[in-house]
mmCIF file of C-alpha atoms and ligand atoms in Angstrom:
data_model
loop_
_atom_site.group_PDB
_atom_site.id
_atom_site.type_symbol
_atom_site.label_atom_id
_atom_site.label_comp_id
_atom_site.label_asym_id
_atom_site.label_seq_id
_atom_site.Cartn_x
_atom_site.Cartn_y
_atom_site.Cartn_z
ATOM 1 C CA UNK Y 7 136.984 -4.353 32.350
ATOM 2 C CA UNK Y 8 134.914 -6.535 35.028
ATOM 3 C CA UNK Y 9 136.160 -9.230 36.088
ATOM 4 C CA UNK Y 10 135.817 -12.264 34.382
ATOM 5 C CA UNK Y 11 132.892 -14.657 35.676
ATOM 6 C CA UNK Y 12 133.958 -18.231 36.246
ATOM 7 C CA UNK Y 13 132.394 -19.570 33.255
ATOM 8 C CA UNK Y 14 133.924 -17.015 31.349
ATOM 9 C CA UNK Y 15 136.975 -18.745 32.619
ATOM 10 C CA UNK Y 16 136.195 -22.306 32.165
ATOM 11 C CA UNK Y 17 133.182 -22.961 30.528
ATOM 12 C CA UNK Y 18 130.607 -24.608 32.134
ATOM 13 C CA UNK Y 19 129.668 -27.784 30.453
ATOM 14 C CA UNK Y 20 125.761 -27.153 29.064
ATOM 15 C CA UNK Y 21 124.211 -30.368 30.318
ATOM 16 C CA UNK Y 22 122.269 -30.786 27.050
ATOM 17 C CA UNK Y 23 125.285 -30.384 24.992
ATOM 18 C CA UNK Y 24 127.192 -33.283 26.781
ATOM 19 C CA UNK Y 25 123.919 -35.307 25.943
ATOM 20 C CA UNK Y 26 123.710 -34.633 22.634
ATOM 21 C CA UNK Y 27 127.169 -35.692 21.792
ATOM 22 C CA UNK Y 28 127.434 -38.681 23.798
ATOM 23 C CA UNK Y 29 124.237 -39.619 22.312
ATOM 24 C CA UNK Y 30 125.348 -38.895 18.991
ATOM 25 C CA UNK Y 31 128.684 -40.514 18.980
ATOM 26 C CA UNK Y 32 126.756 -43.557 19.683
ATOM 27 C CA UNK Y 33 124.514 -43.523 17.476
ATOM 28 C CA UNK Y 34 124.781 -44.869 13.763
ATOM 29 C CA UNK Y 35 124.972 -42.797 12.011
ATOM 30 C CA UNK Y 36 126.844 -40.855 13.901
ATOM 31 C CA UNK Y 37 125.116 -37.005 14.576
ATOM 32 C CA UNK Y 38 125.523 -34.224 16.516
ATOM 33 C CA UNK Y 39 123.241 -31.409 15.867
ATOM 34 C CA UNK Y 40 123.844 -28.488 14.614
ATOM 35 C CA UNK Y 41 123.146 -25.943 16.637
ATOM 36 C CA UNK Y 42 126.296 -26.748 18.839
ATOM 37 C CA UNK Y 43 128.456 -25.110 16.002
ATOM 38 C CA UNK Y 44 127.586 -21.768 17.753
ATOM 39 C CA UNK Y 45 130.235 -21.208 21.011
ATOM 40 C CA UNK Y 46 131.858 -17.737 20.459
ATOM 41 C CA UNK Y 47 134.883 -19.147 17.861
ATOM 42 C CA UNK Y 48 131.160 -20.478 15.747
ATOM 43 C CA UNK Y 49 128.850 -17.666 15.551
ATOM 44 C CA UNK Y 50 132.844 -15.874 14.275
ATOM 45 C CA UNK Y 51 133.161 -18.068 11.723
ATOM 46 C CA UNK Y 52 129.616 -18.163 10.585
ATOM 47 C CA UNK Y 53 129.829 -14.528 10.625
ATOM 48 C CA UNK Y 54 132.966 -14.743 7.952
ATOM 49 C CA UNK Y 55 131.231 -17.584 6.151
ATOM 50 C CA UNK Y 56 128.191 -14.823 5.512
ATOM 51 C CA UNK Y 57 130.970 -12.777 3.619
ATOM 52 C CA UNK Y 58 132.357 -15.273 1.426
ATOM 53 C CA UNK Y 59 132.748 -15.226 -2.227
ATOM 54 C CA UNK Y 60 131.206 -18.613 -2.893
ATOM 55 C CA UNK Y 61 128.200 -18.594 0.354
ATOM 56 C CA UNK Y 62 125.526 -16.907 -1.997
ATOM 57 C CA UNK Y 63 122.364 -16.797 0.439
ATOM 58 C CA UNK Y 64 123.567 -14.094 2.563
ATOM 59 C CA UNK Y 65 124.318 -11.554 -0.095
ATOM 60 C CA UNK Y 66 121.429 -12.814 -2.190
ATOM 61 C CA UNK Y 67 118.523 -12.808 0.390
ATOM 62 C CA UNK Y 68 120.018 -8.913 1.689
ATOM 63 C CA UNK Y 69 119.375 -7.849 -2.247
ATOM 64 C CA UNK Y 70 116.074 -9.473 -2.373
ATOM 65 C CA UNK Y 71 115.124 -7.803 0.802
ATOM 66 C CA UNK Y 72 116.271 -4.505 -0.262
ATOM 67 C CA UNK Y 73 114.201 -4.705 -4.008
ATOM 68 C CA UNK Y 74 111.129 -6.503 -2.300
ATOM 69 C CA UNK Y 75 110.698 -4.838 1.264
ATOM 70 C CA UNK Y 76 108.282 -1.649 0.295
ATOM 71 C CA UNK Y 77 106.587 -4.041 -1.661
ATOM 72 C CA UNK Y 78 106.333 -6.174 1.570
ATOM 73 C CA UNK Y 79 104.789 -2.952 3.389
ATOM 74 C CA UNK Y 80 102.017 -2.404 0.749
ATOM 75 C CA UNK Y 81 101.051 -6.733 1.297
ATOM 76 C CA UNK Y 82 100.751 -6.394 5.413
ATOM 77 C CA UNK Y 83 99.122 -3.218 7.277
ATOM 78 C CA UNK Y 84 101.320 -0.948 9.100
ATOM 79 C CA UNK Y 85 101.456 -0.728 12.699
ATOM 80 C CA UNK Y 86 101.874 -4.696 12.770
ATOM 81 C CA UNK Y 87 104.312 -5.680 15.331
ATOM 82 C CA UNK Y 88 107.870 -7.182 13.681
ATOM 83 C CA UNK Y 89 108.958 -10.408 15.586
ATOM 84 C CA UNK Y 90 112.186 -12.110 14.563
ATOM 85 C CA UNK Y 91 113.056 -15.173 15.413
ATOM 86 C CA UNK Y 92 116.389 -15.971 16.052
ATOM 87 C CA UNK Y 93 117.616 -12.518 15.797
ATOM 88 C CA UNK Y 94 121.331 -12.752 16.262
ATOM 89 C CA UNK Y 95 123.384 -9.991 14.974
ATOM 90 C CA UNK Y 96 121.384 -9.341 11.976
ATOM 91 C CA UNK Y 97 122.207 -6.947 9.256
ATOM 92 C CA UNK Y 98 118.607 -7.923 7.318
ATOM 93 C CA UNK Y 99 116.597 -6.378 10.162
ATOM 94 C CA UNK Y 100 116.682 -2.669 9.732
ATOM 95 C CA UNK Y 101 115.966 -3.262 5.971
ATOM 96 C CA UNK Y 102 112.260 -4.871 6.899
ATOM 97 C CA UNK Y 103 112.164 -1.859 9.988
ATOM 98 C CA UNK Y 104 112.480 0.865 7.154
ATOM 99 C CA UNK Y 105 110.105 0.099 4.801
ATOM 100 C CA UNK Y 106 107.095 -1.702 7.537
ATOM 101 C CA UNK Y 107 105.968 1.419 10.262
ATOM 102 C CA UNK Y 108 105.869 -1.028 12.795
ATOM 103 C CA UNK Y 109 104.552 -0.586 16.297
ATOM 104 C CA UNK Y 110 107.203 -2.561 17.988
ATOM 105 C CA UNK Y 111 109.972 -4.492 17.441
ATOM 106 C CA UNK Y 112 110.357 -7.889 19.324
ATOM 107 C CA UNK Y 113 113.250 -10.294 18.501
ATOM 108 C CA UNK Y 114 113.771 -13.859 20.187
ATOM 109 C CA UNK Y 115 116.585 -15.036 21.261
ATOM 110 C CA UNK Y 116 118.379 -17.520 23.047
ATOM 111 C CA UNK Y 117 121.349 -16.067 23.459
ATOM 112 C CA UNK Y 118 120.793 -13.559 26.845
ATOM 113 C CA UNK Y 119 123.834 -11.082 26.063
ATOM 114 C CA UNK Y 120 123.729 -11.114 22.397
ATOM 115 C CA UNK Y 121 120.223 -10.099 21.872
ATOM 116 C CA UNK Y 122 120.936 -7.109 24.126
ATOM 117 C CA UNK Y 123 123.255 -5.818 22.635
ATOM 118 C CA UNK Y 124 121.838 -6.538 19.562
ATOM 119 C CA UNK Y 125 118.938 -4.923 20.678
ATOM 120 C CA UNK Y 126 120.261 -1.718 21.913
ATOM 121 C CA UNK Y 127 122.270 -1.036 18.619
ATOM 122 C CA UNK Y 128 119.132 -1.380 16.743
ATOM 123 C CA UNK Y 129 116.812 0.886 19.199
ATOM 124 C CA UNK Y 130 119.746 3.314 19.163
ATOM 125 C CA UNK Y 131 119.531 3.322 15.510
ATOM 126 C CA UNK Y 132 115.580 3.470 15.287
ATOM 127 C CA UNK Y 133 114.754 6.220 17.749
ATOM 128 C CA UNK Y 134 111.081 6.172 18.761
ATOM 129 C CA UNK Y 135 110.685 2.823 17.934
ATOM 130 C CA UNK Y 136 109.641 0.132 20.834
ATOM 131 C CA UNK Y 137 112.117 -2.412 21.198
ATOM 132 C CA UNK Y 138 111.088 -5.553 23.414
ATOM 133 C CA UNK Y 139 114.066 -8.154 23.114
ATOM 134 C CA UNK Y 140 112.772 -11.617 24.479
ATOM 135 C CA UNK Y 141 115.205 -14.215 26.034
ATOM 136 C CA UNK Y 142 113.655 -17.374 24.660
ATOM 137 C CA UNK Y 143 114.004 -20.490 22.873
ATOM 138 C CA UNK Y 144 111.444 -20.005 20.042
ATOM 139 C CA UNK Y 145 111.181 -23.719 18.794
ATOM 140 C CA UNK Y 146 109.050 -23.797 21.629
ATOM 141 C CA UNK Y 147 105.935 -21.149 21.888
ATOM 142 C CA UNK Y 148 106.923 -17.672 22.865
ATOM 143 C CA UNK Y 149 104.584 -15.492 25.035
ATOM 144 C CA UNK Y 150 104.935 -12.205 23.708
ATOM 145 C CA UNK Y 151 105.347 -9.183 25.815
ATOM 146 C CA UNK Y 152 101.954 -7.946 27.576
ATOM 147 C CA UNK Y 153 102.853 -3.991 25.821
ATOM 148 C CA UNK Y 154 102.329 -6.019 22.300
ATOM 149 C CA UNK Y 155 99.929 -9.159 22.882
ATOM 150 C CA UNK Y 156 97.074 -9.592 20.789
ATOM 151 C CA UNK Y 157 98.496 -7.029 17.999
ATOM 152 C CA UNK Y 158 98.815 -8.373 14.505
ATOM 153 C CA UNK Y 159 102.483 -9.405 14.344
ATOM 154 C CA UNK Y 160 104.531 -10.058 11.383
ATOM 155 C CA UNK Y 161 107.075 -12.287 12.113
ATOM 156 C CA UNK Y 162 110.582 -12.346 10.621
ATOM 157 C CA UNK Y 163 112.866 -15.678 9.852
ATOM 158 C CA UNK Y 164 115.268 -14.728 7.232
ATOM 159 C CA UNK Y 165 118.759 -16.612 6.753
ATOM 160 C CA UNK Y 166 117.164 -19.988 5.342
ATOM 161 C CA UNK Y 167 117.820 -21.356 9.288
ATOM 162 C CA UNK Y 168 114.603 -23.040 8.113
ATOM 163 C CA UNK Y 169 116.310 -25.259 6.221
ATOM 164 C CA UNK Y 170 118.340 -26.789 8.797
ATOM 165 C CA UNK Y 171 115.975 -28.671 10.028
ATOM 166 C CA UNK Y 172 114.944 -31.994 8.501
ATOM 167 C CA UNK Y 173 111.178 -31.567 7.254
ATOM 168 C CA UNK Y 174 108.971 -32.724 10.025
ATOM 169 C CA UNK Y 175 111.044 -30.724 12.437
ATOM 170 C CA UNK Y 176 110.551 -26.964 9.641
ATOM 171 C CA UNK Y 177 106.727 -28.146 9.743
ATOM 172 C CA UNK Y 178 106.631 -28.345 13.613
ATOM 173 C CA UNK Y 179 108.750 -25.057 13.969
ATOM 174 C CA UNK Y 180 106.579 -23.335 11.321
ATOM 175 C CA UNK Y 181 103.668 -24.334 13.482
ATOM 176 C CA UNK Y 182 104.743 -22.982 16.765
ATOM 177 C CA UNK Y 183 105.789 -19.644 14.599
ATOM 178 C CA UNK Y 184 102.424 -19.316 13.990
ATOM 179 C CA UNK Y 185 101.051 -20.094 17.643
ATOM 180 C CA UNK Y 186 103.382 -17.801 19.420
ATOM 181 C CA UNK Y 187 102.828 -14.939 16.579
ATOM 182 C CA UNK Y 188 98.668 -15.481 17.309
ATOM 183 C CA UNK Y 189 95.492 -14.519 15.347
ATOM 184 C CA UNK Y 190 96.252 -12.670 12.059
ATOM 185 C CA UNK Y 191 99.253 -13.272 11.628
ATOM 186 C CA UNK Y 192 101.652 -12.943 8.387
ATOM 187 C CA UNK Y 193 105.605 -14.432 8.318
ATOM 188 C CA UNK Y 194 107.960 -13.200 6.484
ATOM 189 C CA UNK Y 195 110.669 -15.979 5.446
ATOM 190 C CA UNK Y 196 113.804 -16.694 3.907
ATOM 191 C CA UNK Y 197 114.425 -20.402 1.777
ATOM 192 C CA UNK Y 198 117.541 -21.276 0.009
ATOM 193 C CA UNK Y 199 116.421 -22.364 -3.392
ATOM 194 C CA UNK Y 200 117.587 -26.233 -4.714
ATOM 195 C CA UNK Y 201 120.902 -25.336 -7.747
ATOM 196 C CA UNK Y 202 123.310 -27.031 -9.173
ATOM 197 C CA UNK Y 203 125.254 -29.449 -6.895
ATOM 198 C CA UNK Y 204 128.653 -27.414 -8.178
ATOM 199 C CA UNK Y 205 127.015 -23.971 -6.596
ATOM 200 C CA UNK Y 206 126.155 -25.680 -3.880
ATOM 201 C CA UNK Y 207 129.303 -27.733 -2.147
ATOM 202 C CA UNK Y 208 131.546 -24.784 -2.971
ATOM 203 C CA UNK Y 209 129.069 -22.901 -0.467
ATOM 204 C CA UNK Y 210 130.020 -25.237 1.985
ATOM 205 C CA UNK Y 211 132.932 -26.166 0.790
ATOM 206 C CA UNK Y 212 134.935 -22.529 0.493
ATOM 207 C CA UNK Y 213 138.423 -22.801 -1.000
ATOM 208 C CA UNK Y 214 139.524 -20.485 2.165
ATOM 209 C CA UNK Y 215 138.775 -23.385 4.297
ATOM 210 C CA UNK Y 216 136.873 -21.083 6.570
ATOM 211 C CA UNK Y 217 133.587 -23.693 6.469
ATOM 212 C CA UNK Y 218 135.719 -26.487 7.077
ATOM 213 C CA UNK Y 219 137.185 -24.606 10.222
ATOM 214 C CA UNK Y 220 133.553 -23.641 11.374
ATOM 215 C CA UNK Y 221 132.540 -27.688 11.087
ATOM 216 C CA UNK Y 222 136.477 -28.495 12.920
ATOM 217 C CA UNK Y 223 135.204 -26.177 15.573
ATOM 218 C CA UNK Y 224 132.598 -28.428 16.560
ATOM 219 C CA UNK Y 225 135.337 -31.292 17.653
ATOM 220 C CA UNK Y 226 137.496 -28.140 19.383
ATOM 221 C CA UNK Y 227 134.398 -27.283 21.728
ATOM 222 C CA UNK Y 228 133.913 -30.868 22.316
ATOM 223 C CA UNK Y 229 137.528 -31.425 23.817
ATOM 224 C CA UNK Y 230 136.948 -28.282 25.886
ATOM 225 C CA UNK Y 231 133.905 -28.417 27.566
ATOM 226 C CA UNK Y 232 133.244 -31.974 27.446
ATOM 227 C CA UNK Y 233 137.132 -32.967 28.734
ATOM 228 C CA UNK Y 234 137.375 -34.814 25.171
ATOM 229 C CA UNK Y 235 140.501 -36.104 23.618
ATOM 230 C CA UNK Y 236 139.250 -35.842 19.764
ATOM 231 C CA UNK Y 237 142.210 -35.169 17.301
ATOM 232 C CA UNK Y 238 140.867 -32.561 15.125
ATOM 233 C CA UNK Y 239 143.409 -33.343 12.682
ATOM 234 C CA UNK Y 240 142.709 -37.166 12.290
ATOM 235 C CA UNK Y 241 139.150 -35.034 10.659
ATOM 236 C CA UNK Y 242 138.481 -33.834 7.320
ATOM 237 C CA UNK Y 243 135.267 -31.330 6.153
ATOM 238 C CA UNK Y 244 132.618 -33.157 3.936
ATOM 239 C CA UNK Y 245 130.110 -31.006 2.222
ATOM 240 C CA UNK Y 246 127.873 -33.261 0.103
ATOM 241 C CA UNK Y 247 124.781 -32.967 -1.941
ATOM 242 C CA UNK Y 248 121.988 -35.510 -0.990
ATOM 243 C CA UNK Y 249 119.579 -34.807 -4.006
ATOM 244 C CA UNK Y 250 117.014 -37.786 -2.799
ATOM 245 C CA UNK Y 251 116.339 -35.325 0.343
ATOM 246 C CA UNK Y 252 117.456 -31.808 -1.835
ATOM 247 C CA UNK Y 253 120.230 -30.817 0.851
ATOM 248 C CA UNK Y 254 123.371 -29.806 1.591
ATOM 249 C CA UNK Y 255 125.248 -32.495 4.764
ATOM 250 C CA UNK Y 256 128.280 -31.328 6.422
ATOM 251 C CA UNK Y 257 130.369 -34.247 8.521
ATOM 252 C CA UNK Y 258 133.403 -34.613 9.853
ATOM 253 C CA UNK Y 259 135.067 -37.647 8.746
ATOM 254 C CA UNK Y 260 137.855 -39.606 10.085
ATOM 255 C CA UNK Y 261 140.876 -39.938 7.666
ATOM 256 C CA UNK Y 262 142.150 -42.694 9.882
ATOM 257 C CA UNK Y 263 141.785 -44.791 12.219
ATOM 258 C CA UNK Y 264 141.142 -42.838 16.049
ATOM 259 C CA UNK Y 265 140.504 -43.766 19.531
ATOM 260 C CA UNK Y 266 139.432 -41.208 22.122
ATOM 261 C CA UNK Y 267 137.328 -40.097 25.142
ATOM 262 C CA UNK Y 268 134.459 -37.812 25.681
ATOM 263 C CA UNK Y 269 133.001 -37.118 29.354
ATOM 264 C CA UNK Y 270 135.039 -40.211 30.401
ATOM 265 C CA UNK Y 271 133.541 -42.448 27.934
ATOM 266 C CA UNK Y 272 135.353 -44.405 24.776
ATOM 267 C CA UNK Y 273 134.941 -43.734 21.281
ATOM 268 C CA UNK Y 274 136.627 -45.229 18.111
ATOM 269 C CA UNK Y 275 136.134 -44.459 14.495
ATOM 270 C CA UNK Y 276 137.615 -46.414 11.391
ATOM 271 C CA UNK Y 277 139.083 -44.209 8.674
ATOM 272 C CA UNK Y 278 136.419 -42.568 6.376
ATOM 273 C CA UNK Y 279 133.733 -43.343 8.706
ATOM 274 C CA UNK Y 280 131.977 -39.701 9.984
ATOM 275 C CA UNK Y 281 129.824 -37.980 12.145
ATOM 276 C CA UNK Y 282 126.933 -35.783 10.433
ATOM 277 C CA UNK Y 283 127.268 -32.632 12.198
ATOM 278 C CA UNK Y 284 124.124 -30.956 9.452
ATOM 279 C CA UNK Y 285 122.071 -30.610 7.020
ATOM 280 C CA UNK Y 286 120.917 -27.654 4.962
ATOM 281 C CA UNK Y 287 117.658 -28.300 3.084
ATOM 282 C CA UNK Y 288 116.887 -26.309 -0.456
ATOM 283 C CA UNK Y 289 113.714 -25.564 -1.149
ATOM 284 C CA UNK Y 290 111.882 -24.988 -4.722
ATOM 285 C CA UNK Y 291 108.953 -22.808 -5.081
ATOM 286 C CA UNK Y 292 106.583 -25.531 -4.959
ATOM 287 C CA UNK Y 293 108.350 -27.569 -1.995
ATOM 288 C CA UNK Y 294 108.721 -24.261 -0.417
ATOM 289 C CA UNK Y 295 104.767 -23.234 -0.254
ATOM 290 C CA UNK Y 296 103.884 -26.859 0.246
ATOM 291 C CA UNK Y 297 106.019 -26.824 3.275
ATOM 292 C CA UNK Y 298 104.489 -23.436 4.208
ATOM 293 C CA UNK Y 299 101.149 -25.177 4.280
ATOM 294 C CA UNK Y 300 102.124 -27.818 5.851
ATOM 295 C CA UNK Y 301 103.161 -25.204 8.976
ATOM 296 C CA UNK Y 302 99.785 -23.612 8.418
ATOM 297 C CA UNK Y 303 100.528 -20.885 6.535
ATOM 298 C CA UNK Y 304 99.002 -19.885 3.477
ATOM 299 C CA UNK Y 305 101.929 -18.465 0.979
ATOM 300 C CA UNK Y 306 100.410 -14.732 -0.375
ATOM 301 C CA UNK Y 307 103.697 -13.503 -2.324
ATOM 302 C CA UNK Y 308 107.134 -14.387 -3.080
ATOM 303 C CA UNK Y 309 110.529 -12.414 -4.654
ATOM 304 C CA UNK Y 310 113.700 -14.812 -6.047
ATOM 305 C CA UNK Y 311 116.639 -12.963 -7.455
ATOM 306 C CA UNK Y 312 117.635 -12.821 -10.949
ATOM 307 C CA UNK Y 313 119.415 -15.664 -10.909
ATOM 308 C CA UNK Y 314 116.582 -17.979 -8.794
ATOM 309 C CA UNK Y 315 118.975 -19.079 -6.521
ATOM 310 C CA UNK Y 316 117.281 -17.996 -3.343
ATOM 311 C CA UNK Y 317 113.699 -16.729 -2.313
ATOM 312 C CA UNK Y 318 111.779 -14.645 0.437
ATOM 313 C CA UNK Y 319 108.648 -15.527 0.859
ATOM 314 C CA UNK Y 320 105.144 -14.079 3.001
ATOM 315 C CA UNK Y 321 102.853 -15.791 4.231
ATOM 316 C CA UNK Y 322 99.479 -15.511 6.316
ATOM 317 C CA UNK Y 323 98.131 -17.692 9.323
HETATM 318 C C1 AVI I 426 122.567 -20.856 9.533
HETATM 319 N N1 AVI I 426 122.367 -21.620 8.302
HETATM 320 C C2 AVI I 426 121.237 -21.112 7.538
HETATM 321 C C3 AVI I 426 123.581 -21.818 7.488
HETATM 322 C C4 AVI I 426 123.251 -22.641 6.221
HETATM 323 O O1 AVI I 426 123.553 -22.154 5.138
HETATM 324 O O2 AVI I 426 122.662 -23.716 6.338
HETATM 325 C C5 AVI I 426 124.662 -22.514 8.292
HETATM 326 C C6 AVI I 426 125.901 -22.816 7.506
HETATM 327 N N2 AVI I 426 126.583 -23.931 7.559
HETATM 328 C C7 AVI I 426 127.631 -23.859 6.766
HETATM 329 N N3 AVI I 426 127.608 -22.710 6.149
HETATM 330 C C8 AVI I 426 126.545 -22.021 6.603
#
């Protein structure tokens, strides 16, 4: 084994994190957002939240993707150029890679080491196809690799990640999708569909308790990379349904009074008051294609389970 890098070590405090919760224990409502759930303990625990009884999408949107994917190929040419967004460790990809013939596969990522890896179990698995991982943050545009630019791309954003970001933010993202995919263009996308609040919470709300430690994790990274006193266990997991805005919100809430420090600076809560750490927005199929248009994409096809509880749905620029 090599030995271990400093920041391995200790990790070095990302200067954007310590920002973004001092800013957002200030604030009022208090928010921090959500992509700071995802230090190595996060992306774990998301990973075990995937395979849990009551978290539906995961399970759901693999099914869909199995039953719909050859129908996918017949709806966009072959040879088009799969780009995913977001990649991660995803078990959805080689599903699309079988049924689409494409020329190259290029997923985006933030995360350096993980989309290597990532990427070399896939091209290991895929022999012959052209795998050109990209080290980016795609919420901004992506230049694609010279070997692929100007090919038709279909790109790939399964999960329902969409939906955890508030509206004008999924229109924006949607947007730059389409600018960093270019001229003929088609997206391939998974939304969580809007249930019954019951379904719902217990997605978030898990009677393991292994949501609540994903959303505890937050306050965990805090006190180590920010030098934070927080007691985790003055916090309790929310998961609550906010039908006026059709979403899921996760917060942390004080269950008594506390007093501590972040980055050298003081911070006090009263019992029940919380911080909103995010939101996961559901989607019908009307909201869904509106907000498709809205990104400038023109919805061409769509595939729901049985049950309508979640939907995959392609689109064209
Ligand atoms: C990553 N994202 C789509 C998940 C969701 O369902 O909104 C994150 C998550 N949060 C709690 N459980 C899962």
């Amino acid at each position: 084994m090599p030995p271990l890098s400093p920041a391995e070590v200790e990790p070095i405090a990302d200067p954007a994190f310590r920002a973004d919760v001092l800013a957002g224990l200030t604030a009022r409502p208090r928010a921090i957002p959500a992509r700071w759930f995802y230090d190595r303990r996060g992306s774990e625990l998301f990973e075990d939240i995937t395979r849990l009884p009551e978290y539906y999408p995961t399970r759901t949107e693999v099914a869909i993707l199995e039953r719909a994917c050859a129908e996918v190929a017949t709806l966009t040419d072959a040879g088009r150029v799969v780009v995913e967004f977001g990649s991660g460790s995803s078990t959805k990809t080689p599903i699309l890679l079988g049924h689409v013939d494409p020329s190259a596969y290029v997923p985006i990522d933030i995360s350096g080491a993980f989309l290597r890896d990532s990427a070399a179990a896939l091209a290991k698995d895929h022999p012959g196809l052209t795998v050109l991982p990209v080290e980016a943050d795609f919420t901004r545009a992506v230049a694609l690799p010279d070997a692929v630019r100007g090919k038709p791309a279909l790109g790939f954003f399964p999960g329902s990640t969409i939906g955890n970001l508030v509206p004008v933010q999924a229109v924006d993202l949607l947007r730059t999708m389409r600018a960093s995919l270019g001229e003929g263009a088609m997206l391939l996308i998974g939304m969580d569909r809007v249930k019954d609040a019951a379904t719902l919470v217990a997605a978030y709300d898990d009677a393991g308790g292994v949501t609540a430690a994903f959303n505890l994790n937050l306050l965990h990274r805090i006190n180590r990379e920010l030098d934070g006193t927080i007691p985790a266990e003055s916090f309790r997991h929310v998961a609550r349904w906010n039908d006026d805005a059709a979403r899921i919100e996760m917060h942390l809430e004080a269950v008594e009074d506390v007093a501590f420090t972040v980055a050298g600076r003081d911070f006090a809560m009263r019992a029940g008051e919380t911080i909103h750490t995010e939101n996961s927005h559901k989607y019908g199929d009307r909201d869904a294609r509106l907000l498709l248009a809205a990104g400038g994409w023109t919805p061409r096809a769509c595939w729901t389970d049985a049950d309508d509880r979640f939907a995959v749905h392609l689109a064209e620029a």
